[in-house]
Amino acid sequence: MLVRCLYASRAAQPLNSTVLDEILEQSRRNNPELGVTGLLCVAENTFIQVLEGGREEVCDLYNAIVRDGRHEKVRLLVYEEISERQFGAWTMGQLNVARTNPALMLKYFTRSRLDPFEAPGRSTLAFLTEVVATTGITPR
Ligand SMILES: Cc1cc2nc3c(=O)[nH]c(=O)nc-3n(C[C@H](O)[C@H](O)[C@H](O)COP(=O)(O)O)c2cc1C
């Protein structure tokens, strides 16, 4: 049984590349064994993460991530059972939204700015799906 989970959170401290590198290193170390794939998107001090994999693995990982002191205000945006992965190419892909085409943001959001706490979870997921389809994200 495959599931997908999308959440957003705020970084507890202003984000720097060391914190981000540590998180990605942990993700890339742990996720392959769990069979979890996904995308970690960073926009200013906001994290948006998609996790895909088995229900047990995704739920356990999500619960661990929620307790992580490096972020706060974790909000679950989408949780669904899926028949196939959309973010299967990455143990944890990375995307910096600051470098995303503003026109693509306007397609899904009221402003050319990503605010996952305001926008419907479905819009944020559709935006990420299109970004993945149209821009190069280094497979890792
Ligand atoms: C925004 C965010 C995303 C994270 N994503 C993952 C992830 O995809 N996989 C993972 O194993 N840990 C992730 N973590 C880290 C976990 O919260 C936790 O620190 C880690 O799984 C502990 O693993 P370790 O004991 O092997 O270091 C994330 C943390 C944050 C703050």
PDB file of C-alpha atoms and ligand atoms in Angstrom:
ATOM      1  CA  MET A   1       0.000   0.000   0.000  1.00  0.00           C
ATOM      2  CA  LEU A   2       1.573   3.228  -1.210  1.00  0.00           C
ATOM      3  CA  VAL A   3       0.752   6.616   0.277  1.00  0.00           C
ATOM      4  CA  ARG A   4       1.741  10.220  -0.355  1.00  0.00           C
ATOM      5  CA  CYS A   5       2.052  12.879   2.286  1.00  0.00           C
ATOM      6  CA  LEU A   6       2.621  16.593   1.794  1.00  0.00           C
ATOM      7  CA  TYR A   7       3.346  18.956   4.650  1.00  0.00           C
ATOM      8  CA  ALA A   8       4.715  22.443   5.223  1.00  0.00           C
ATOM      9  CA  SER A   9       6.635  23.840   8.175  1.00  0.00           C
ATOM     10  CA  ARG A  10       8.683  26.827   9.287  1.00  0.00           C
ATOM     11  CA  ALA A  11      12.394  26.553   9.961  1.00  0.00           C
ATOM     12  CA  ALA A  12      13.060  27.095  13.681  1.00  0.00           C
ATOM     13  CA  GLN A  13      16.139  29.198  12.864  1.00  0.00           C
ATOM     14  CA  PRO A  14      16.865  31.200   9.710  1.00  0.00           C
ATOM     15  CA  LEU A  15      17.782  28.535   7.187  1.00  0.00           C
ATOM     16  CA  ASN A  16      21.358  28.104   6.126  1.00  0.00           C
ATOM     17  CA  SER A  17      22.965  25.580   3.841  1.00  0.00           C
ATOM     18  CA  THR A  18      24.499  23.623   6.739  1.00  0.00           C
ATOM     19  CA  VAL A  19      21.085  22.777   8.220  1.00  0.00           C
ATOM     20  CA  LEU A  20      19.729  21.915   4.803  1.00  0.00           C
ATOM     21  CA  ASP A  21      22.732  19.748   3.939  1.00  0.00           C
ATOM     22  CA  GLU A  22      22.367  17.858   7.229  1.00  0.00           C
ATOM     23  CA  ILE A  23      18.692  17.154   6.592  1.00  0.00           C
ATOM     24  CA  LEU A  24      19.368  16.018   3.025  1.00  0.00           C
ATOM     25  CA  GLU A  25      22.252  13.845   4.180  1.00  0.00           C
ATOM     26  CA  GLN A  26      19.994  12.139   6.752  1.00  0.00           C
ATOM     27  CA  SER A  27      17.245  11.720   4.177  1.00  0.00           C
ATOM     28  CA  ARG A  28      19.528  10.205   1.588  1.00  0.00           C
ATOM     29  CA  ARG A  29      21.021   7.876   4.179  1.00  0.00           C
ATOM     30  CA  ASN A  30      17.709   6.632   5.621  1.00  0.00           C
ATOM     31  CA  ASN A  31      15.114   6.831   2.877  1.00  0.00           C
ATOM     32  CA  PRO A  32      16.429   4.175   0.460  1.00  0.00           C
ATOM     33  CA  GLU A  33      16.169   1.483   3.126  1.00  0.00           C
ATOM     34  CA  LEU A  34      12.650   2.659   3.991  1.00  0.00           C
ATOM     35  CA  GLY A  35      11.633   2.715   0.335  1.00  0.00           C
ATOM     36  CA  VAL A  36      10.672   6.359   0.788  1.00  0.00           C
ATOM     37  CA  THR A  37      11.115   8.884  -2.026  1.00  0.00           C
ATOM     38  CA  GLY A  38      10.148  12.514  -2.350  1.00  0.00           C
ATOM     39  CA  LEU A  39      11.040  16.133  -2.625  1.00  0.00           C
ATOM     40  CA  LEU A  40      12.168  18.722  -0.099  1.00  0.00           C
ATOM     41  CA  CYS A  41      11.336  22.199  -1.236  1.00  0.00           C
ATOM     42  CA  VAL A  42      12.681  25.300   0.460  1.00  0.00           C
ATOM     43  CA  ALA A  43      11.169  28.763   0.096  1.00  0.00           C
ATOM     44  CA  GLU A  44      12.764  31.385   2.348  1.00  0.00           C
ATOM     45  CA  ASN A  45      12.248  29.863   5.818  1.00  0.00           C
ATOM     46  CA  THR A  46       9.516  27.461   4.782  1.00  0.00           C
ATOM     47  CA  PHE A  47       9.927  23.742   4.186  1.00  0.00           C
ATOM     48  CA  ILE A  48       7.551  21.841   1.944  1.00  0.00           C
ATOM     49  CA  GLN A  49       8.127  18.121   1.713  1.00  0.00           C
ATOM     50  CA  VAL A  50       6.483  15.327  -0.242  1.00  0.00           C
ATOM     51  CA  LEU A  51       7.007  11.833   1.114  1.00  0.00           C
ATOM     52  CA  GLU A  52       5.961   8.757  -0.871  1.00  0.00           C
ATOM     53  CA  GLY A  53       6.258   5.123   0.116  1.00  0.00           C
ATOM     54  CA  GLY A  54       4.635   2.398   2.175  1.00  0.00           C
ATOM     55  CA  ARG A  55       2.021   3.585   4.680  1.00  0.00           C
ATOM     56  CA  GLU A  56       3.917   2.339   7.728  1.00  0.00           C
ATOM     57  CA  GLU A  57       7.199   3.855   6.607  1.00  0.00           C
ATOM     58  CA  VAL A  58       5.755   7.213   5.561  1.00  0.00           C
ATOM     59  CA  CYS A  59       3.676   7.561   8.751  1.00  0.00           C
ATOM     60  CA  ASP A  60       6.598   6.626  11.027  1.00  0.00           C
ATOM     61  CA  LEU A  61       8.949   8.966   9.195  1.00  0.00           C
ATOM     62  CA  TYR A  62       6.417  11.801   9.244  1.00  0.00           C
ATOM     63  CA  ASN A  63       5.971  11.369  13.005  1.00  0.00           C
ATOM     64  CA  ALA A  64       9.756  11.525  13.495  1.00  0.00           C
ATOM     65  CA  ILE A  65      10.034  14.594  11.274  1.00  0.00           C
ATOM     66  CA  VAL A  66       7.244  16.406  13.163  1.00  0.00           C
ATOM     67  CA  ARG A  67       9.259  16.042  16.392  1.00  0.00           C
ATOM     68  CA  ASP A  68      12.434  17.461  14.803  1.00  0.00           C
ATOM     69  CA  GLY A  69      13.466  20.678  16.556  1.00  0.00           C
ATOM     70  CA  ARG A  70      14.850  22.215  13.385  1.00  0.00           C
ATOM     71  CA  HIS A  71      11.372  23.208  12.313  1.00  0.00           C
ATOM     72  CA  GLU A  72       7.992  24.124  13.826  1.00  0.00           C
ATOM     73  CA  LYS A  73       4.377  24.719  12.827  1.00  0.00           C
ATOM     74  CA  VAL A  74       4.301  21.477  10.860  1.00  0.00           C
ATOM     75  CA  ARG A  75       1.025  21.386   8.927  1.00  0.00           C
ATOM     76  CA  LEU A  76      -0.215  18.314   7.083  1.00  0.00           C
ATOM     77  CA  LEU A  77      -1.527  19.482   3.706  1.00  0.00           C
ATOM     78  CA  VAL A  78      -2.297  16.261   1.831  1.00  0.00           C
ATOM     79  CA  TYR A  79      -2.377  12.601   2.821  1.00  0.00           C
ATOM     80  CA  GLU A  80      -3.595  10.079   0.273  1.00  0.00           C
ATOM     81  CA  GLU A  81      -3.358   6.487  -0.839  1.00  0.00           C
ATOM     82  CA  ILE A  82      -1.797   6.298  -4.297  1.00  0.00           C
ATOM     83  CA  SER A  83      -1.454   3.693  -7.008  1.00  0.00           C
ATOM     84  CA  GLU A  84       1.868   5.025  -8.248  1.00  0.00           C
ATOM     85  CA  ARG A  85       4.583   7.440  -7.219  1.00  0.00           C
ATOM     86  CA  GLN A  86       4.986  10.873  -8.771  1.00  0.00           C
ATOM     87  CA  PHE A  87       8.195  11.650  -6.901  1.00  0.00           C
ATOM     88  CA  GLY A  88       9.878   8.284  -7.242  1.00  0.00           C
ATOM     89  CA  ALA A  89      13.132   9.379  -8.831  1.00  0.00           C
ATOM     90  CA  TRP A  90      14.624  10.923  -5.692  1.00  0.00           C
ATOM     91  CA  THR A  91      15.602   9.499  -2.320  1.00  0.00           C
ATOM     92  CA  MET A  92      15.038  13.157  -1.461  1.00  0.00           C
ATOM     93  CA  GLY A  93      15.169  15.677  -4.282  1.00  0.00           C
ATOM     94  CA  GLN A  94      15.863  19.289  -3.449  1.00  0.00           C
ATOM     95  CA  LEU A  95      14.198  22.356  -4.877  1.00  0.00           C
ATOM     96  CA  ASN A  96      14.763  26.010  -4.088  1.00  0.00           C
ATOM     97  CA  VAL A  97      11.580  27.817  -5.009  1.00  0.00           C
ATOM     98  CA  ALA A  98      13.346  31.171  -5.192  1.00  0.00           C
ATOM     99  CA  ARG A  99      14.650  29.946  -8.526  1.00  0.00           C
ATOM    100  CA  THR A 100      11.285  28.830  -9.888  1.00  0.00           C
ATOM    101  CA  ASN A 101       9.525  30.621 -12.729  1.00  0.00           C
ATOM    102  CA  PRO A 102       7.092  33.244 -11.244  1.00  0.00           C
ATOM    103  CA  ALA A 103       4.600  32.562 -14.054  1.00  0.00           C
ATOM    104  CA  LEU A 104       4.323  28.968 -12.908  1.00  0.00           C
ATOM    105  CA  MET A 105       3.535  30.172  -9.391  1.00  0.00           C
ATOM    106  CA  LEU A 106       0.790  32.447 -10.722  1.00  0.00           C
ATOM    107  CA  LYS A 107      -0.772  29.449 -12.431  1.00  0.00           C
ATOM    108  CA  TYR A 108      -1.470  27.844  -9.036  1.00  0.00           C
ATOM    109  CA  PHE A 109      -1.379  30.659  -6.459  1.00  0.00           C
ATOM    110  CA  THR A 110      -2.930  34.091  -5.962  1.00  0.00           C
ATOM    111  CA  ARG A 111       0.524  35.727  -6.001  1.00  0.00           C
ATOM    112  CA  SER A 112       3.816  34.710  -7.566  1.00  0.00           C
ATOM    113  CA  ARG A 113       4.865  33.596  -4.131  1.00  0.00           C
ATOM    114  CA  LEU A 114       4.505  30.205  -2.530  1.00  0.00           C
ATOM    115  CA  ASP A 115       2.429  30.285   0.658  1.00  0.00           C
ATOM    116  CA  PRO A 116       1.560  26.674   1.471  1.00  0.00           C
ATOM    117  CA  PHE A 117      -0.085  27.668   4.764  1.00  0.00           C
ATOM    118  CA  GLU A 118      -2.718  29.631   2.845  1.00  0.00           C
ATOM    119  CA  ALA A 119      -3.028  27.753  -0.444  1.00  0.00           C
ATOM    120  CA  PRO A 120      -5.034  24.537  -0.812  1.00  0.00           C
ATOM    121  CA  GLY A 121      -2.777  21.511  -0.368  1.00  0.00           C
ATOM    122  CA  ARG A 122      -3.913  20.274  -3.792  1.00  0.00           C
ATOM    123  CA  SER A 123      -2.564  23.461  -5.437  1.00  0.00           C
ATOM    124  CA  THR A 124       0.795  23.123  -3.748  1.00  0.00           C
ATOM    125  CA  LEU A 125       0.999  19.487  -4.814  1.00  0.00           C
ATOM    126  CA  ALA A 126       0.004  20.331  -8.402  1.00  0.00           C
ATOM    127  CA  PHE A 127       2.634  23.090  -8.463  1.00  0.00           C
ATOM    128  CA  LEU A 128       5.355  20.714  -7.264  1.00  0.00           C
ATOM    129  CA  THR A 129       4.272  18.059  -9.755  1.00  0.00           C
ATOM    130  CA  GLU A 130       4.567  20.556 -12.604  1.00  0.00           C
ATOM    131  CA  VAL A 131       7.919  21.873 -11.395  1.00  0.00           C
ATOM    132  CA  VAL A 132       9.255  18.338 -11.317  1.00  0.00           C
ATOM    133  CA  ALA A 133       7.924  17.661 -14.820  1.00  0.00           C
ATOM    134  CA  THR A 134       9.281  20.866 -16.356  1.00  0.00           C
ATOM    135  CA  THR A 135      12.530  21.665 -14.561  1.00  0.00           C
ATOM    136  CA  GLY A 136      15.588  19.585 -14.003  1.00  0.00           C
ATOM    137  CA  ILE A 137      15.915  18.216 -10.508  1.00  0.00           C
ATOM    138  CA  THR A 138      19.108  16.300 -10.038  1.00  0.00           C
ATOM    139  CA  PRO A 139      18.212  12.669  -9.349  1.00  0.00           C
ATOM    140  CA  ARG A 140      19.857  11.460  -6.129  1.00  0.00           C
TER     141      ARG A 140
HETATM  142  C1  LIG B   1      12.184  19.475   7.048  1.00  0.00           C
HETATM  143  C2  LIG B   1      12.781  18.155   7.439  1.00  0.00           C
HETATM  144  C3  LIG B   1      12.723  17.086   6.549  1.00  0.00           C
HETATM  145  C4  LIG B   1      13.273  15.845   6.905  1.00  0.00           C
HETATM  146  N1  LIG B   1      13.191  14.801   6.019  1.00  0.00           N
HETATM  147  C5  LIG B   1      13.721  13.601   6.370  1.00  0.00           C
HETATM  148  C6  LIG B   1      13.632  12.491   5.492  1.00  0.00           C
HETATM  149  O1  LIG B   1      13.067  12.546   4.383  1.00  0.00           O
HETATM  150  N2  LIG B   1      14.212  11.321   5.881  1.00  0.00           N
HETATM  151  C7  LIG B   1      14.850  11.189   7.086  1.00  0.00           C
HETATM  152  O2  LIG B   1      15.344  10.112   7.386  1.00  0.00           O
HETATM  153  N3  LIG B   1      14.941  12.221   7.936  1.00  0.00           N
HETATM  154  C8  LIG B   1      14.402  13.432   7.598  1.00  0.00           C
HETATM  155  N4  LIG B   1      14.498  14.474   8.471  1.00  0.00           N
HETATM  156  C9  LIG B   1      15.253  14.276   9.721  1.00  0.00           C
HETATM  157  C10 LIG B   1      14.432  13.548  10.775  1.00  0.00           C
HETATM  158  O3  LIG B   1      13.602  14.476  11.452  1.00  0.00           O
HETATM  159  C11 LIG B   1      15.363  12.874  11.812  1.00  0.00           C
HETATM  160  O4  LIG B   1      16.260  13.818  12.346  1.00  0.00           O
HETATM  161  C12 LIG B   1      16.170  11.757  11.151  1.00  0.00           C
HETATM  162  O5  LIG B   1      15.341  10.876  10.448  1.00  0.00           O
HETATM  163  C13 LIG B   1      16.958  10.971  12.216  1.00  0.00           C
HETATM  164  O6  LIG B   1      17.714  10.030  11.540  1.00  0.00           O
HETATM  165  P1  LIG B   1      19.140   9.555  12.087  1.00  0.00           P
HETATM  166  O7  LIG B   1      18.886   9.062  13.482  1.00  0.00           O
HETATM  167  O8  LIG B   1      19.576   8.498  11.134  1.00  0.00           O
HETATM  168  O9  LIG B   1      20.076  10.742  12.051  1.00  0.00           O
HETATM  169  C14 LIG B   1      13.928  15.709   8.153  1.00  0.00           C
HETATM  170  C15 LIG B   1      13.973  16.784   9.037  1.00  0.00           C
HETATM  171  C16 LIG B   1      13.415  18.007   8.694  1.00  0.00           C
HETATM  172  C17 LIG B   1      13.499  19.155   9.671  1.00  0.00           C
END
